[in-house]
Amino acid sequence: GLDPTFRGGAPERNGLYADLLVTTGMRRQEAGALLLLDLPTRKAGQVLHHGRLPQEICKGRRGRRYRVTEFLMRRLDTYHAGEWQDLVQRAQPALKRSRESLKIVTDFDATRVRIDGRWIRRDRLSIEDRACLATTTEVSDRLALPCRADWLVPLQVFPGTHGRALTTDSWTRIFSVASQRVSALHRTVGLTPPMPVSPHVLRHTFALRFMEEKWRALKEHSPMAGNARKAYMVANPLMELAELLGHASEQTSKKYLRAVIGASRGVVGI
């Protein structure tokens, strides 16, 4: 490959985390705190699957729906059958050493988990609680994640090698190191390095793509033009985008509409 010195510990996990951000608009702490139990229930024949982010992991405690493509769900299946299993195996010594500080889930249903004999609503679990959730193989089998009988199984979608959720600072470092390596490779072959990518840049990317697709579809398939088209975008796609991003006000989301309209006129920038 281009970089024979690369020794990334979990490239599939990190790539899927990035793809989740750029296709859903999640914030880094939201994706990092996501549990296997939070993933959407899939329905045959659908290309988009809908889940809900619990209020405790969202900014301003504004829980909201999110959408995951069938393509990404299939990639998550592959990850959970492969690299995720390797991460869980590597985490076993750390998990067993710290068992007393873990919150062990012994049962679950559609909205709750059972910990220490008590049923707790999943949307009431804090980010700190979610970071140390684990379960037994009897429970993980119900999630179609067969593991060795003596394992403790972390319930995070993206666990670290210690068996707990990675912190937001850890994700920021992962992106920073990756951007530095990409820049170094570009300089090695005489190319100008691209703009560094951070979790928040991917959130911006999702929002811009969303508005661009809505604007293009409206332009191609609707007779509306000028101010009428802009009014429709404000009243419909903008409201949807604000909900998907978890913005308290549509005014916060308007910069993406302004950028799309500006680009259609040859003006670049947010």
CSV table of C-alpha atoms in Angstrom, one decimal:
chain,number,residue,atom,x,y,z
A,1,GLY,CA,0.0,0.0,0.0
A,2,LEU,CA,0.9,3.7,0.0
A,3,ASP,CA,1.8,3.6,3.7
A,4,PRO,CA,3.5,0.3,4.7
A,5,THR,CA,4.1,1.6,8.2
A,6,PHE,CA,0.4,1.9,8.9
A,7,ARG,CA,-0.5,-0.2,12.0
A,8,GLY,CA,-4.1,1.0,12.7
A,9,GLY,CA,-5.6,-0.9,15.6
A,10,ALA,CA,-9.2,-0.9,14.4
A,11,PRO,CA,-9.5,0.6,10.9
A,12,GLU,CA,-13.0,-0.9,10.2
A,13,ARG,CA,-14.4,0.5,13.4
A,14,ASN,CA,-12.9,3.9,12.7
A,15,GLY,CA,-14.1,4.0,9.1
A,16,LEU,CA,-17.6,3.0,10.1
A,17,TYR,CA,-17.7,5.6,12.8
A,18,ALA,CA,-16.8,8.2,10.2
A,19,ASP,CA,-19.3,6.9,7.7
A,20,LEU,CA,-22.0,7.0,10.4
A,21,LEU,CA,-21.3,10.7,11.0
A,22,VAL,CA,-21.3,11.7,7.4
A,23,THR,CA,-24.5,9.8,6.6
A,24,THR,CA,-26.5,10.7,9.7
A,25,GLY,CA,-25.2,14.1,10.9
A,26,MET,CA,-24.6,12.8,14.4
A,27,ARG,CA,-22.3,14.6,16.8
A,28,ARG,CA,-19.1,12.7,17.9
A,29,GLN,CA,-20.4,12.1,21.4
A,30,GLU,CA,-23.7,10.8,20.0
A,31,ALA,CA,-22.1,8.2,17.7
A,32,GLY,CA,-19.6,7.3,20.4
A,33,ALA,CA,-22.3,6.6,23.0
A,34,LEU,CA,-24.4,4.5,20.6
A,35,LEU,CA,-25.3,1.0,21.9
A,36,LEU,CA,-26.0,-2.1,19.9
A,37,LEU,CA,-29.5,-1.8,21.4
A,38,ASP,CA,-29.9,1.6,19.8
A,39,LEU,CA,-29.4,0.4,16.3
A,40,PRO,CA,-32.6,0.5,14.1
A,41,THR,CA,-34.7,-2.5,13.7
A,42,ARG,CA,-34.4,-3.5,10.1
A,43,LYS,CA,-37.4,-4.1,7.8
A,44,ALA,CA,-37.1,-6.2,4.7
A,45,GLY,CA,-37.0,-4.2,1.5
A,46,GLN,CA,-36.3,-0.8,3.0
A,47,VAL,CA,-33.2,1.2,2.0
A,48,LEU,CA,-33.4,3.5,5.1
A,49,HIS,CA,-33.9,2.3,8.6
A,50,HIS,CA,-35.0,4.6,11.4
A,51,GLY,CA,-33.7,4.7,15.0
A,52,ARG,CA,-33.8,7.2,17.8
A,53,LEU,CA,-31.0,8.9,19.7
A,54,PRO,CA,-31.8,9.1,23.4
A,55,GLN,CA,-32.0,12.5,25.0
A,56,GLU,CA,-29.2,11.8,27.5
A,57,ILE,CA,-26.5,11.6,24.8
A,58,CYS,CA,-27.8,14.6,22.7
A,59,LYS,CA,-26.9,18.2,23.1
A,60,GLY,CA,-29.5,20.1,25.0
A,61,ARG,CA,-31.1,16.7,25.8
A,62,ARG,CA,-33.0,16.9,22.5
A,63,GLY,CA,-33.4,13.3,21.6
A,64,ARG,CA,-34.2,12.7,18.0
A,65,ARG,CA,-34.7,10.3,15.2
A,66,TYR,CA,-31.9,9.3,12.9
A,67,ARG,CA,-31.7,7.3,9.6
A,68,VAL,CA,-29.2,4.6,8.6
A,69,THR,CA,-28.9,3.2,5.1
A,70,GLU,CA,-29.3,-0.5,4.4
A,71,PHE,CA,-25.8,-0.4,2.9
A,72,LEU,CA,-24.3,0.9,6.2
A,73,MET,CA,-26.3,-1.6,8.2
A,74,ARG,CA,-24.8,-4.4,6.2
A,75,ARG,CA,-21.3,-3.0,6.8
A,76,LEU,CA,-22.1,-2.9,10.5
A,77,ASP,CA,-23.1,-6.6,10.3
A,78,THR,CA,-19.7,-7.4,8.7
A,79,TYR,CA,-17.8,-5.4,11.3
A,80,HIS,CA,-19.7,-7.0,14.2
A,81,ALA,CA,-18.9,-10.5,12.8
A,82,GLY,CA,-15.2,-9.7,12.4
A,83,GLU,CA,-13.2,-6.8,13.8
A,84,TRP,CA,-15.7,-6.1,16.6
A,85,GLN,CA,-15.2,-9.7,17.8
A,86,ASP,CA,-11.5,-9.2,17.8
A,87,LEU,CA,-11.8,-6.0,19.8
A,88,VAL,CA,-14.0,-7.8,22.3
A,89,GLN,CA,-11.6,-10.7,22.6
A,90,ARG,CA,-8.7,-8.3,23.2
A,91,ALA,CA,-10.7,-6.4,25.8
A,92,GLN,CA,-11.4,-9.5,28.0
A,93,PRO,CA,-8.5,-9.0,30.5
A,94,ALA,CA,-9.4,-5.4,31.0
A,95,LEU,CA,-13.2,-6.1,31.3
A,96,LYS,CA,-12.6,-8.9,33.8
A,97,ARG,CA,-10.2,-6.8,35.9
A,98,SER,CA,-12.8,-4.0,36.1
A,99,ARG,CA,-15.9,-6.1,36.4
A,100,GLU,CA,-16.9,-4.5,39.7
A,101,SER,CA,-17.1,-1.1,38.0
A,102,LEU,CA,-19.1,-2.3,35.0
A,103,LYS,CA,-22.9,-2.2,34.7
A,104,ILE,CA,-23.9,-5.7,33.6
A,105,VAL,CA,-27.1,-6.0,31.6
A,106,THR,CA,-28.8,-9.3,32.3
A,107,ASP,CA,-31.9,-8.7,30.2
A,108,PHE,CA,-33.4,-6.1,27.8
A,109,ASP,CA,-36.6,-5.3,25.9
A,110,ALA,CA,-37.5,-2.7,23.3
A,111,THR,CA,-37.0,0.3,25.6
A,112,ARG,CA,-35.3,-1.0,28.8
A,113,VAL,CA,-32.3,-2.8,30.2
A,114,ARG,CA,-32.1,-4.8,33.5
A,115,ILE,CA,-29.1,-4.0,35.7
A,116,ASP,CA,-28.6,-5.3,39.2
A,117,GLY,CA,-32.2,-6.6,39.2
A,118,ARG,CA,-33.7,-3.2,38.2
A,119,TRP,CA,-35.3,-2.3,34.9
A,120,ILE,CA,-34.0,1.0,33.6
A,121,ARG,CA,-35.3,2.9,30.6
A,122,ARG,CA,-32.5,3.0,28.0
A,123,ASP,CA,-33.1,6.6,27.2
A,124,ARG,CA,-32.3,7.5,30.8
A,125,LEU,CA,-28.8,6.1,30.7
A,126,SER,CA,-26.1,8.8,30.9
A,127,ILE,CA,-23.1,8.8,28.6
A,128,GLU,CA,-21.0,7.7,31.6
A,129,ASP,CA,-23.3,4.7,32.2
A,130,ARG,CA,-23.3,3.8,28.5
A,131,ALA,CA,-19.5,3.8,28.4
A,132,CYS,CA,-19.3,0.9,30.9
A,133,LEU,CA,-22.3,-1.2,29.9
A,134,ALA,CA,-21.5,-4.9,29.3
A,135,THR,CA,-23.4,-8.1,29.2
A,136,THR,CA,-23.1,-11.9,29.2
A,137,THR,CA,-23.1,-14.2,26.1
A,138,GLU,CA,-26.6,-15.3,26.9
A,139,VAL,CA,-27.8,-11.7,26.2
A,140,SER,CA,-25.5,-11.1,23.3
A,141,ASP,CA,-26.8,-14.2,21.6
A,142,ARG,CA,-30.2,-12.5,21.4
A,143,LEU,CA,-28.5,-9.7,19.5
A,144,ALA,CA,-27.2,-12.2,16.9
A,145,LEU,CA,-23.6,-11.7,18.3
A,146,PRO,CA,-22.4,-15.1,19.3
A,147,CYS,CA,-19.4,-14.8,21.6
A,148,ARG,CA,-17.4,-17.3,23.7
A,149,ALA,CA,-19.3,-18.5,26.8
A,150,ASP,CA,-16.8,-17.0,29.3
A,151,TRP,CA,-16.7,-13.5,27.7
A,152,LEU,CA,-18.0,-10.3,29.1
A,153,VAL,CA,-19.5,-8.5,26.0
A,154,PRO,CA,-19.4,-4.7,25.7
A,155,LEU,CA,-22.7,-3.2,24.4
A,156,GLN,CA,-21.1,-0.3,22.6
A,157,VAL,CA,-21.2,-0.2,18.8
A,158,PHE,CA,-17.7,1.2,18.7
A,159,PRO,CA,-15.8,-0.1,21.8
A,160,GLY,CA,-12.1,0.4,22.5
A,161,THR,CA,-9.6,-2.4,23.3
A,162,HIS,CA,-10.4,-1.8,27.0
A,163,GLY,CA,-14.0,-2.8,26.4
A,164,ARG,CA,-15.5,0.6,27.0
A,165,ALA,CA,-16.7,3.4,24.8
A,166,LEU,CA,-14.0,5.7,23.4
A,167,THR,CA,-14.2,9.2,24.8
A,168,THR,CA,-14.9,12.2,22.5
A,169,ASP,CA,-11.3,13.3,22.9
A,170,SER,CA,-10.1,9.8,21.8
A,171,TRP,CA,-12.1,10.1,18.6
A,172,THR,CA,-10.8,13.6,18.0
A,173,ARG,CA,-7.2,12.2,18.3
A,174,ILE,CA,-8.0,9.3,15.9
A,175,PHE,CA,-9.2,11.8,13.3
A,176,SER,CA,-6.2,14.1,13.9
A,177,VAL,CA,-3.7,11.3,13.5
A,178,ALA,CA,-5.4,10.0,10.3
A,179,SER,CA,-5.5,13.5,8.8
A,180,GLN,CA,-1.8,14.0,9.6
A,181,ARG,CA,-0.9,10.7,7.9
A,182,VAL,CA,-3.0,11.6,4.8
A,183,SER,CA,-1.2,15.0,4.6
A,184,ALA,CA,2.2,13.3,4.9
A,185,LEU,CA,1.3,10.9,2.1
A,186,HIS,CA,0.2,13.7,-0.2
A,187,ARG,CA,3.5,15.6,0.4
A,188,THR,CA,5.5,12.4,-0.2
A,189,VAL,CA,4.0,12.2,-3.8
A,190,GLY,CA,4.2,15.9,-4.4
A,191,LEU,CA,0.5,16.7,-3.9
A,192,THR,CA,-1.1,19.5,-1.9
A,193,PRO,CA,-2.5,18.0,1.4
A,194,PRO,CA,-6.3,18.1,1.7
A,195,MET,CA,-8.1,20.0,4.4
A,196,PRO,CA,-7.9,18.1,7.7
A,197,VAL,CA,-11.1,16.1,8.6
A,198,SER,CA,-12.6,16.2,12.0
A,199,PRO,CA,-15.9,14.7,13.3
A,200,HIS,CA,-17.6,18.1,13.0
A,201,VAL,CA,-16.5,18.5,9.4
A,202,LEU,CA,-18.4,15.3,8.6
A,203,ARG,CA,-21.5,16.7,10.3
A,204,HIS,CA,-21.2,19.8,8.1
A,205,THR,CA,-20.7,17.5,5.1
A,206,PHE,CA,-23.9,15.6,5.8
A,207,ALA,CA,-25.9,18.8,6.2
A,208,LEU,CA,-24.6,20.3,3.0
A,209,ARG,CA,-25.2,17.1,1.0
A,210,PHE,CA,-28.7,16.9,2.4
A,211,MET,CA,-29.6,20.4,1.3
A,212,GLU,CA,-27.8,20.1,-2.1
A,213,GLU,CA,-29.8,16.9,-2.9
A,214,LYS,CA,-33.1,18.6,-1.9
A,215,TRP,CA,-32.3,21.7,-3.9
A,216,ARG,CA,-31.3,19.7,-7.0
A,217,ALA,CA,-34.4,17.5,-6.8
A,218,LEU,CA,-36.6,20.6,-6.5
A,219,LYS,CA,-34.8,22.3,-9.4
A,220,GLU,CA,-35.1,19.2,-11.7
A,221,HIS,CA,-38.6,18.1,-10.8
A,222,SER,CA,-40.6,21.1,-9.8
A,223,PRO,CA,-41.8,24.2,-11.8
A,224,MET,CA,-41.1,26.4,-8.8
A,225,ALA,CA,-38.3,29.0,-9.2
A,226,GLY,CA,-36.7,31.9,-7.5
A,227,ASN,CA,-38.4,33.0,-4.2
A,228,ALA,CA,-41.0,30.3,-4.4
A,229,ARG,CA,-38.3,27.6,-4.4
A,230,LYS,CA,-36.5,29.2,-1.6
A,231,ALA,CA,-39.7,29.5,0.5
A,232,TYR,CA,-40.4,25.8,0.0
A,233,MET,CA,-36.8,24.9,1.1
A,234,VAL,CA,-37.3,26.9,4.3
A,235,ALA,CA,-40.7,25.4,5.1
A,236,ASN,CA,-39.8,21.8,4.3
A,237,PRO,CA,-36.3,20.4,3.9
A,238,LEU,CA,-34.8,23.0,6.3
A,239,MET,CA,-37.2,21.8,9.1
A,240,GLU,CA,-36.3,18.2,8.4
A,241,LEU,CA,-32.6,19.0,8.5
A,242,ALA,CA,-32.9,20.9,11.8
A,243,GLU,CA,-34.6,17.8,13.2
A,244,LEU,CA,-32.0,15.4,11.9
A,245,LEU,CA,-29.1,17.6,13.3
A,246,GLY,CA,-30.8,18.2,16.6
A,247,HIS,CA,-30.7,22.0,16.3
A,248,ALA,CA,-32.8,23.9,18.8
A,249,SER,CA,-33.8,26.4,16.1
A,250,GLU,CA,-34.1,26.3,12.3
A,251,GLN,CA,-32.1,29.5,12.2
A,252,THR,CA,-29.0,27.5,13.1
A,253,SER,CA,-29.5,25.2,10.1
A,254,LYS,CA,-30.1,28.1,7.6
A,255,LYS,CA,-26.4,28.5,6.9
A,256,TYR,CA,-26.5,25.3,4.9
A,257,LEU,CA,-29.4,26.6,2.8
A,258,ARG,CA,-27.6,29.9,2.3
A,259,ALA,CA,-24.5,27.9,1.2
A,260,VAL,CA,-26.4,25.8,-1.3
A,261,ILE,CA,-28.2,28.9,-2.8
A,262,GLY,CA,-24.9,30.7,-2.9
A,263,ALA,CA,-23.2,27.8,-4.7
A,264,SER,CA,-26.0,27.8,-7.3
A,265,ARG,CA,-25.1,31.4,-7.9
A,266,GLY,CA,-21.4,30.8,-8.0
A,267,VAL,CA,-20.7,31.9,-4.4
A,268,VAL,CA,-18.8,29.5,-2.2
A,269,GLY,CA,-18.8,29.4,1.6
A,270,ILE,CA,-21.1,28.7,4.6
